[in-house]
Short mmCIF file of C-alpha atoms in Angstrom, two decimals:
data_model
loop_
_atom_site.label_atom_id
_atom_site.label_comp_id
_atom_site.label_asym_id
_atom_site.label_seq_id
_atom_site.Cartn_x
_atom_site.Cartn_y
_atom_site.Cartn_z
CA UNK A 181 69.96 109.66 109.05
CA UNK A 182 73.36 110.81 107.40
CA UNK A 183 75.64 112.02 109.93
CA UNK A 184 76.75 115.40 109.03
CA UNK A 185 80.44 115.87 108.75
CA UNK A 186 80.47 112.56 106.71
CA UNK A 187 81.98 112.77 103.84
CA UNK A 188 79.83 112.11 100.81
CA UNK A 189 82.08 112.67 97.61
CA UNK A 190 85.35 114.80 96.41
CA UNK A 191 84.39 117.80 94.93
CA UNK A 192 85.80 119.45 91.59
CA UNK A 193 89.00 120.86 93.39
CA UNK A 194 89.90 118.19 95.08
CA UNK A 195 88.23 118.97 98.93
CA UNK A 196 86.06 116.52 100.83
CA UNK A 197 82.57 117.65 100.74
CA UNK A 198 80.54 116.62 103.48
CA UNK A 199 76.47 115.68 104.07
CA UNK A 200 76.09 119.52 105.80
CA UNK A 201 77.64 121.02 102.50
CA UNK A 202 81.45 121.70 104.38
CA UNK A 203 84.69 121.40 102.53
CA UNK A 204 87.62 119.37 104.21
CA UNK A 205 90.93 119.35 102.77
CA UNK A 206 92.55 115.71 102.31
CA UNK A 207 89.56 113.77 103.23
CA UNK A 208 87.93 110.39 101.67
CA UNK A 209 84.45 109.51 100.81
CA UNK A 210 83.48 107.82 104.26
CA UNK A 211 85.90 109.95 106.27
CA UNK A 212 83.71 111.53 108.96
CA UNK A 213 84.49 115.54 109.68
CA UNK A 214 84.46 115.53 113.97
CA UNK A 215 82.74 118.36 116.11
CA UNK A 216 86.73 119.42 116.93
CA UNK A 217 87.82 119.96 113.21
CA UNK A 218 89.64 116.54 113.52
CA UNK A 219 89.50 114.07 110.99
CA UNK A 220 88.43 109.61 111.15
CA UNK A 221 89.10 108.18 108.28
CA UNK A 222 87.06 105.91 106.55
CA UNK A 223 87.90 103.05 104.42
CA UNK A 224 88.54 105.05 101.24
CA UNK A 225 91.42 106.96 103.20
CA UNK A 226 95.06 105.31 102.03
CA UNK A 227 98.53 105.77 103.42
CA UNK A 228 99.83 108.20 100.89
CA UNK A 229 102.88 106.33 98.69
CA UNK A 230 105.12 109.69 98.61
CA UNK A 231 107.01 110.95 101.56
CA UNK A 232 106.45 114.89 99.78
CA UNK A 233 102.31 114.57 100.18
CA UNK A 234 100.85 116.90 100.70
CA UNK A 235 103.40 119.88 100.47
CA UNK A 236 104.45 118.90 96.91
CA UNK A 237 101.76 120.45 94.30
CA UNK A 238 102.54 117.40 91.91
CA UNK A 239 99.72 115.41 93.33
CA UNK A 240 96.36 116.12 95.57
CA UNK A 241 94.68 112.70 95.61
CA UNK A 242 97.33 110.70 96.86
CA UNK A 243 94.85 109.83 100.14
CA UNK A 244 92.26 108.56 98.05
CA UNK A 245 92.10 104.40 97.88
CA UNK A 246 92.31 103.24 94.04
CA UNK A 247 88.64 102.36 93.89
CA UNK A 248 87.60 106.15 95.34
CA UNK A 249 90.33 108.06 92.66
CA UNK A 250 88.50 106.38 89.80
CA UNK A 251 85.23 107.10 91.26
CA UNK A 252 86.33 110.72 91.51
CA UNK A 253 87.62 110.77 87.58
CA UNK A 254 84.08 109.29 86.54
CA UNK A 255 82.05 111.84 88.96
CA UNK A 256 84.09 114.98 87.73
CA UNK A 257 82.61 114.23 84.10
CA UNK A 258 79.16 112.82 85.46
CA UNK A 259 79.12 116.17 87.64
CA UNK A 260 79.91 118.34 84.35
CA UNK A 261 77.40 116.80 81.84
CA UNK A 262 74.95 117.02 84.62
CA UNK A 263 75.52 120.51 84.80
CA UNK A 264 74.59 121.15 81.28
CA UNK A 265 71.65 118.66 80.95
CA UNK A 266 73.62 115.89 78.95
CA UNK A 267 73.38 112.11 79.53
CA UNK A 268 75.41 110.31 77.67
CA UNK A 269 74.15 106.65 76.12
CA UNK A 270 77.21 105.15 78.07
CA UNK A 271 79.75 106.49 80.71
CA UNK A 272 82.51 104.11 80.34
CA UNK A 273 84.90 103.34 82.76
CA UNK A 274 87.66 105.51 83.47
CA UNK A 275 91.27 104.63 82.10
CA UNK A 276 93.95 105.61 85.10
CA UNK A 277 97.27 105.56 84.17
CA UNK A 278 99.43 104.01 86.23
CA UNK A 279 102.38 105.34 89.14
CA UNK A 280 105.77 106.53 87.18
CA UNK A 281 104.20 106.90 84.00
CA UNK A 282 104.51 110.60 83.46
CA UNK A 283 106.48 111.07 80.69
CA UNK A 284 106.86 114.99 80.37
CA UNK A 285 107.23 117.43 83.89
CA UNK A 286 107.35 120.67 84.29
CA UNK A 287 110.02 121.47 87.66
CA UNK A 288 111.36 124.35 89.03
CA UNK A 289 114.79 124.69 90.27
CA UNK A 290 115.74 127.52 92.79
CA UNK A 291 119.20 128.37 94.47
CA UNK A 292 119.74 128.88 98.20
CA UNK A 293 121.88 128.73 101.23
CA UNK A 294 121.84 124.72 101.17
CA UNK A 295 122.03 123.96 97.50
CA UNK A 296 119.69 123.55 94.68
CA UNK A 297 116.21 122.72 95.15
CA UNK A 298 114.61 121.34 92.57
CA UNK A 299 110.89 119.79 92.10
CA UNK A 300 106.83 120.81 91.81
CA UNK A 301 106.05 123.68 94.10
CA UNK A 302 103.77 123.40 96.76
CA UNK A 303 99.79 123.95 96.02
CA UNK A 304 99.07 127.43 96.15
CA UNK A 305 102.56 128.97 96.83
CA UNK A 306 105.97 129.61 94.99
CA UNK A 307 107.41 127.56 97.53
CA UNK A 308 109.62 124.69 95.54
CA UNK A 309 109.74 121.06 97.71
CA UNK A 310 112.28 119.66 97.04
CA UNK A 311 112.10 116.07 95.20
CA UNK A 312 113.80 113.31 96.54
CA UNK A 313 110.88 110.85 95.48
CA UNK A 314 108.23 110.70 92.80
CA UNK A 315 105.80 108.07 92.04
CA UNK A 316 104.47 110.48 89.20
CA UNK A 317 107.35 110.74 86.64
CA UNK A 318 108.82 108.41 84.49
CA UNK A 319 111.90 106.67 86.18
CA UNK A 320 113.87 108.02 83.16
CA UNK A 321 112.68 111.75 84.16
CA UNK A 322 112.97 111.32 87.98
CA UNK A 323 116.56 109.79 87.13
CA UNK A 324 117.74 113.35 86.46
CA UNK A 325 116.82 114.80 89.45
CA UNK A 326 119.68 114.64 91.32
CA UNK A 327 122.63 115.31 88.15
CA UNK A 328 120.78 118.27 87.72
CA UNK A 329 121.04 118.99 91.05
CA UNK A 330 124.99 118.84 90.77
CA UNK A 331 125.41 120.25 87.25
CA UNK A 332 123.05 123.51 88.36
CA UNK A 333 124.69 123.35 91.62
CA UNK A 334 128.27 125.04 89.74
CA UNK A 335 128.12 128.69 89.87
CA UNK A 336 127.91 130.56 86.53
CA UNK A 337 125.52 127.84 85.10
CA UNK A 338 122.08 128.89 86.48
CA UNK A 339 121.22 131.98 88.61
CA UNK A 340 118.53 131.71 91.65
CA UNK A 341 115.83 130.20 89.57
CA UNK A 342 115.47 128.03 86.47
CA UNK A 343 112.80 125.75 85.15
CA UNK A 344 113.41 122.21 83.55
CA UNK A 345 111.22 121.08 80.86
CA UNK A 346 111.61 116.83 80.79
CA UNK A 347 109.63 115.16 77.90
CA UNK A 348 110.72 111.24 76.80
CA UNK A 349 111.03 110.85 73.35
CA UNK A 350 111.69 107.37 71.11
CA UNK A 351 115.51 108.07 71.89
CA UNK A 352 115.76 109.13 75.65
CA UNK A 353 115.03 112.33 77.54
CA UNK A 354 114.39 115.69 75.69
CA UNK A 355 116.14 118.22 78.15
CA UNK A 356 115.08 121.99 77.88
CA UNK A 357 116.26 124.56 80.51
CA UNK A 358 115.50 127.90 80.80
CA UNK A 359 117.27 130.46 83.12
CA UNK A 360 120.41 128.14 82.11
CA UNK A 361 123.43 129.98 80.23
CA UNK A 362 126.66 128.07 78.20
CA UNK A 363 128.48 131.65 78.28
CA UNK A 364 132.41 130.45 77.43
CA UNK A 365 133.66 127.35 75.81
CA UNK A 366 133.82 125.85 79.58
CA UNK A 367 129.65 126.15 80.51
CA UNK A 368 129.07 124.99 77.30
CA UNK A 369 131.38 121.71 77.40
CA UNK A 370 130.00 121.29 80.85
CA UNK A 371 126.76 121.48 79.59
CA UNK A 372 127.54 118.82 76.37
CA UNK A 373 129.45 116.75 78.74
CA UNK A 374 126.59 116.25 80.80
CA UNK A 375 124.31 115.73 78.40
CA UNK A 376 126.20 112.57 76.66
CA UNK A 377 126.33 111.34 80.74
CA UNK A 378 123.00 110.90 81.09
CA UNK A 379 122.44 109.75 77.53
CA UNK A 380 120.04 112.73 77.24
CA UNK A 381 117.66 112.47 73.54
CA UNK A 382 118.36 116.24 73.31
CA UNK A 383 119.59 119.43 75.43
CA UNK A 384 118.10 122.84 74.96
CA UNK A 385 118.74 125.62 76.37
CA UNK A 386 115.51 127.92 75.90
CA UNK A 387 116.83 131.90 76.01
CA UNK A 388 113.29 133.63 75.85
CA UNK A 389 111.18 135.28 73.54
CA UNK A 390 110.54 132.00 71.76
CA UNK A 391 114.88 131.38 70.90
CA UNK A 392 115.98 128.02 72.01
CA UNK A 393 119.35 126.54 71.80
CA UNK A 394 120.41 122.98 70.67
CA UNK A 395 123.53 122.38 72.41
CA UNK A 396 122.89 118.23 72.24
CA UNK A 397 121.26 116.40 70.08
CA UNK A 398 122.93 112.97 68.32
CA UNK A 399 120.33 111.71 65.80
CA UNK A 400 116.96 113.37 65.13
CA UNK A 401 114.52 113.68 68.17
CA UNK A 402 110.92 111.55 67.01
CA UNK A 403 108.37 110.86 68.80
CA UNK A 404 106.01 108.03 67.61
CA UNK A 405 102.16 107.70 66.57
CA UNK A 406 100.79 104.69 64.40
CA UNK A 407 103.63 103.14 63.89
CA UNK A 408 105.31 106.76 62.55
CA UNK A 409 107.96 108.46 63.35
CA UNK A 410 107.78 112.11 63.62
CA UNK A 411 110.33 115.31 64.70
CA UNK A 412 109.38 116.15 67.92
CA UNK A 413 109.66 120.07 67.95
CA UNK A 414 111.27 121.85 71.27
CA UNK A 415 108.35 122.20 74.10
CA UNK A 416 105.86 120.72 71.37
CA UNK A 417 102.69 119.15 73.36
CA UNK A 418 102.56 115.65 73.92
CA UNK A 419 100.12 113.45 76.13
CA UNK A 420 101.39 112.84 79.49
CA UNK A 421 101.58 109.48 79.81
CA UNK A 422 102.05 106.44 76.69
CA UNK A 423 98.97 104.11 77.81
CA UNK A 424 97.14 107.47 78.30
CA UNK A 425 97.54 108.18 74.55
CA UNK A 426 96.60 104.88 73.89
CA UNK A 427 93.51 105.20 75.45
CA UNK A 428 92.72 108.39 73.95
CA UNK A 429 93.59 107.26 71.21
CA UNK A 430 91.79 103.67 71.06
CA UNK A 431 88.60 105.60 71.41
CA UNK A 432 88.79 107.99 69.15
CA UNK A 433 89.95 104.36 66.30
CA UNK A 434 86.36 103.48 67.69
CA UNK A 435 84.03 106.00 67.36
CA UNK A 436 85.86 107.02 63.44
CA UNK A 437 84.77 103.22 62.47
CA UNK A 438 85.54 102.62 58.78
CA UNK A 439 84.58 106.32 57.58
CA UNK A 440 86.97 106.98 54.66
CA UNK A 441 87.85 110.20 55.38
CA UNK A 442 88.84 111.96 58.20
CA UNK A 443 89.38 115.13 59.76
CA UNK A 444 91.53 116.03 62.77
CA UNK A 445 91.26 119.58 64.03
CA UNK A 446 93.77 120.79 66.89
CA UNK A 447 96.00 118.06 65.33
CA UNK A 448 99.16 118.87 66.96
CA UNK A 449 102.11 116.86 66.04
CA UNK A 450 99.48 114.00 65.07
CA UNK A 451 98.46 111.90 67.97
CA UNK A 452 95.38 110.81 66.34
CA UNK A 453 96.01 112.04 62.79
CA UNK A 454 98.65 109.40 61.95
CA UNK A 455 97.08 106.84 64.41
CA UNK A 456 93.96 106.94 61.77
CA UNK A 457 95.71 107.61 58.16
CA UNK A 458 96.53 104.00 57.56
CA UNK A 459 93.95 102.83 55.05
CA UNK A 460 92.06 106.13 54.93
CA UNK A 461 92.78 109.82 54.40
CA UNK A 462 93.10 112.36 56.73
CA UNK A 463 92.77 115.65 56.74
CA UNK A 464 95.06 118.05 59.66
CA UNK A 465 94.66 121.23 60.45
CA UNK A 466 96.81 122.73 63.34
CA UNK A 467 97.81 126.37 63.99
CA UNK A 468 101.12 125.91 64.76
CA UNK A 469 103.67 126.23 62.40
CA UNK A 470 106.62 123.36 64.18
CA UNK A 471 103.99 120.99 64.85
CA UNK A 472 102.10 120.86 61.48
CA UNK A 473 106.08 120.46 60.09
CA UNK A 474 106.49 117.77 62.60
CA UNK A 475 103.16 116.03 61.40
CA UNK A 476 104.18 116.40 57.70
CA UNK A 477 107.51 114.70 58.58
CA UNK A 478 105.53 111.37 59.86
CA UNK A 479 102.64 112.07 57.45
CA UNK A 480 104.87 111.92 53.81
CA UNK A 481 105.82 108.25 54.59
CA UNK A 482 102.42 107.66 53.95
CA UNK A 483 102.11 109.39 50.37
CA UNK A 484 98.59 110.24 49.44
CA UNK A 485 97.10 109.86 53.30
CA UNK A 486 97.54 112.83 55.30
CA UNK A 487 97.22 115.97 53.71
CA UNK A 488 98.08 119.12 56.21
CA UNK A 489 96.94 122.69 56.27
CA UNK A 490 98.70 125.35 58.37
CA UNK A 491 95.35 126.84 59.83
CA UNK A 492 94.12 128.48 62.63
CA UNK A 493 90.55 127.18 63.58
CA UNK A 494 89.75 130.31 66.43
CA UNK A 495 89.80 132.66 63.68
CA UNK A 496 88.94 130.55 60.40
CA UNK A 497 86.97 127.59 61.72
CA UNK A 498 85.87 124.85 59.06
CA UNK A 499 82.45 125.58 58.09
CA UNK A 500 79.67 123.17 57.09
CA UNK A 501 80.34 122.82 53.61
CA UNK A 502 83.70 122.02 53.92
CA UNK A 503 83.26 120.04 57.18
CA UNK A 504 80.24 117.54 55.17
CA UNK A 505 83.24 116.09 53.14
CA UNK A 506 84.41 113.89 55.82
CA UNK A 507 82.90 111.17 56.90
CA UNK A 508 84.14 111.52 60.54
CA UNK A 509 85.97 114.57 62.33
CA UNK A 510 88.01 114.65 65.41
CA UNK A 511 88.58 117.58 67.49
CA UNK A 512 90.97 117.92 70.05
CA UNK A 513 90.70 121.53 71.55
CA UNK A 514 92.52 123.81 74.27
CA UNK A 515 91.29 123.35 77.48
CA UNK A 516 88.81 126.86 76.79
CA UNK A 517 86.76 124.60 73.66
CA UNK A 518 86.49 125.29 70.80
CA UNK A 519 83.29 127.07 70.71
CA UNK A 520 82.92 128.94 67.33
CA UNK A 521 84.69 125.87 65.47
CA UNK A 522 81.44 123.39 67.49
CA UNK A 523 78.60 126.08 66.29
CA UNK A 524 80.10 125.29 62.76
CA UNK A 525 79.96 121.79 63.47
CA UNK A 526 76.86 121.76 64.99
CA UNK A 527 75.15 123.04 61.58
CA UNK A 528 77.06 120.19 59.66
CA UNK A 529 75.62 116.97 58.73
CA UNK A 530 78.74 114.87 59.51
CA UNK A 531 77.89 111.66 60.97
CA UNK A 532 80.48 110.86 63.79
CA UNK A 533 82.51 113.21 65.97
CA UNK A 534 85.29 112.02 68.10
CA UNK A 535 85.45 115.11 70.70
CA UNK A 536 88.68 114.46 73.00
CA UNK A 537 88.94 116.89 75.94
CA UNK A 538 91.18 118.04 78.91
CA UNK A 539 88.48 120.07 80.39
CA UNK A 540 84.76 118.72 81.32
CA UNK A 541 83.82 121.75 81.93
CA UNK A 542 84.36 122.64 78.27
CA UNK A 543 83.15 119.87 76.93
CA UNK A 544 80.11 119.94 78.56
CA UNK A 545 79.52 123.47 77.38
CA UNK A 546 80.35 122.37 73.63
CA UNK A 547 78.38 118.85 74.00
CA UNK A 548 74.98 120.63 75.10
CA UNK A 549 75.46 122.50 71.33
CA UNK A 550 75.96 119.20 69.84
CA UNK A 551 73.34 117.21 71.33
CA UNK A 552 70.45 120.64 70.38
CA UNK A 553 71.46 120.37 66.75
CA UNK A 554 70.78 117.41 66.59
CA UNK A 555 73.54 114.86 67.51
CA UNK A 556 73.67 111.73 70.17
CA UNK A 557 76.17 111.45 72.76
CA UNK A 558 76.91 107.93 72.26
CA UNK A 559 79.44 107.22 74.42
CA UNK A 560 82.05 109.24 76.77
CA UNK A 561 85.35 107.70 78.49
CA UNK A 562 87.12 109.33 81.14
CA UNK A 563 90.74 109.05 81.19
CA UNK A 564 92.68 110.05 83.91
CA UNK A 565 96.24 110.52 82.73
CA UNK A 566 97.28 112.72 85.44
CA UNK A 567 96.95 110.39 88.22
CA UNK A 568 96.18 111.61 91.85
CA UNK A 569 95.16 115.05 90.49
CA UNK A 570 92.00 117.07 89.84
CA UNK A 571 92.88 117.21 85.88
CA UNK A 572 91.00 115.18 84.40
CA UNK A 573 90.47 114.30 80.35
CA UNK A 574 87.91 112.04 77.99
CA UNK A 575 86.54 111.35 74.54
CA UNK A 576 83.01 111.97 73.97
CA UNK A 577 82.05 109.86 70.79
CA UNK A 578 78.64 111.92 69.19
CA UNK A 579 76.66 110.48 65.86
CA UNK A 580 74.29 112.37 63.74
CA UNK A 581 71.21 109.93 63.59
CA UNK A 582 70.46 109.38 59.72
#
């Protein structure tokens, strides 16, 4: 008989669910809930590696052994195909990226009576803890922790709150700050200065309503994909980790197979776009007017392979005729889906899609439309990117049986 404050699984969120159907915050499969509200932990229960766990919102697994996080990755997509009456051919196992491989954060930075406080804030508040370690980021992100903590530390730079926006590109750190000013020819040396310190990639200072500033920025900021160099817009999306991408990315080099031609929807900046153009032709269509620039930029040093149109797919999806052209299409949506661009899909006779997704939810949802018009869920692979956290993302690989 199962003991009823044992702890069976994590749930969605992140809580220990027990055999009796309780929730308990920080607990491990095998962690048993006591009649006193206490906690035993079970074998699945780790020594968390940062000294800011729990308070910091940055992480919630941390207490989860490495064998019980990828468990949790794989059940959070099991869970959501469940949910919609999909089984997959194969569940794969789960990619996890590894500690200090974050390479773009989000921080806040406040001002009070003892300084600057800078880091994630803590789960479910405003409150910002303040980061003195990180086995998330990047050691080049982490690394400007505390000069920002100086530089935003001088009055007249930043007022009580800012936020830092840290993305590694090819050449260094991309630096954008907003709630920063360089009023007077002294912020803004103070602000270059600093910049060619840390041997930032670029400095921004983002002033609202969309206007940024470039107050540093030595040769062009790239990013690269397939081998390609391409502009890396200010605050353009980018996966969170390198070996995550490549994961991502592997897959979706899989499931497209030799097909000819190709189209990527959601492109972006052309994570998979440019990852598949060599020796085929691809097809990009992305709503956003910097990153379909950026994608050109990396895209025209392959003349004749990657062919862009500046297009949003909410309103003006690609419908079946114009979708059967391609012998594979790749769709990489918002974390909402993509619903009206999958019905269109789902009536097209294409024979592989390559469906990445940061929401299982989601994908679920758009899968179970798939899989009724006829398609095969072949294959999905969980990748956890965001390590010790409840977001999780995969590729779902679907063929059209001929």
């Amino acid at each position: 008989m199962t003991e009823p404050g044992l702890v069976l699984r994590v749930a969605a969120l992140g809580d220990g669910l027990t055999a009796d159907g309780r929730h308990v915050a920080l607990a491990a499969p095998g962690d048993v809930l006591l009649p006193d509200g206490t906690l035993r932990h079970g074998p699945n229960h780790v020594e968390p590696p940062c000294i800011h766990f729990p308070q910091c919102g940055g992480c919630q697994l941390q207490h989860l052994s490495d064998a019980a996080y990828t468990e949790f990755v794989a059940a959070r997509v099991a869970g959501a195909l469940m949910g919609q009456g999909v089984v997959p051919g194969l569940l794969a196992e789960p990619h996890i990226s590894p500690p200090e491989a974050r390479r773009r954060a989000t921080l806040k930075a406040v001002r009070g009576g003892k300084g600057i406080t800078i880091g994630f804030a803590q789960s479910g508040s405003h409150q910002i803890v303040d980061m003195h370690m990180c086995v998330l980021l990047h050691p080049a992100l982490f690394g400007l922790v505390a000069p920002l903590r100086k530089l935003l530390a001088v009055q007249g730079v930043m007022g009580k709150a800012a936020t830092i926006v840290m993305t590694l590109a090819d050449q260094g750190v991309d630096l954008m700050l907003e709630g920063v000013t360089a009023e007077g020819l002294a912020a803004t040396e103070r602000l270059i200065d600093f910049a060619g310190t840390q041997r930032l990639a670029r400095l921004i200072l983002d002033e609202g309503e969309g206007s940024t500033m470039t107050l540093w920025e030595p040769e062009p900021v790239t990013v690269t994909f397939g081998g390609l160099p391409v502009a890396l817009p200010p605050g353009a999306f980018l996966q969170a980790t390198a070996d995550g991408e490549a994961a991502l990315v592997a897959e979706v080099v899989a499931a497209v197979g030799d097909a000819p031609t190709v189209a990527d929807l959601f492109a972006g900046v052309g994570t998979f776009a440019l990852s598949l153009a060599r020796g085929r032709k691809v097809y990009a269509a992305e709503a956003s007017r910097d990153a379909l620039a950026a994608l050109k930029s990396g895209g025209d040093r392959l003349p004749g392979r990657v062919f862009v149109e500046h297009r949003d797919l909410f309103r003006r999806p690609l419908v079946p005729a114009e979708l059967n052209r391609f012998g594979a299409v790749v769709i990489d949506p918002p974390r909402a889906g993509a619903r009206e661009q999958v019905i269109h899909l789902a009536a097209a006779t294409v024979p592989v899609i390559a469906y990445v997704s940061c929401n299982p939810s989601s994908f679920s949802r758009d899968a179970a439309t798939l899989i009724e018009a006829g398609y095969v869920l072949d294959r999905v692979r969980p990748v956890g990117q965001f390590r010790w956290s409840s977001h999780v993302e995969l590729v779902g690989t679907f063929r059209r049986p001929s």
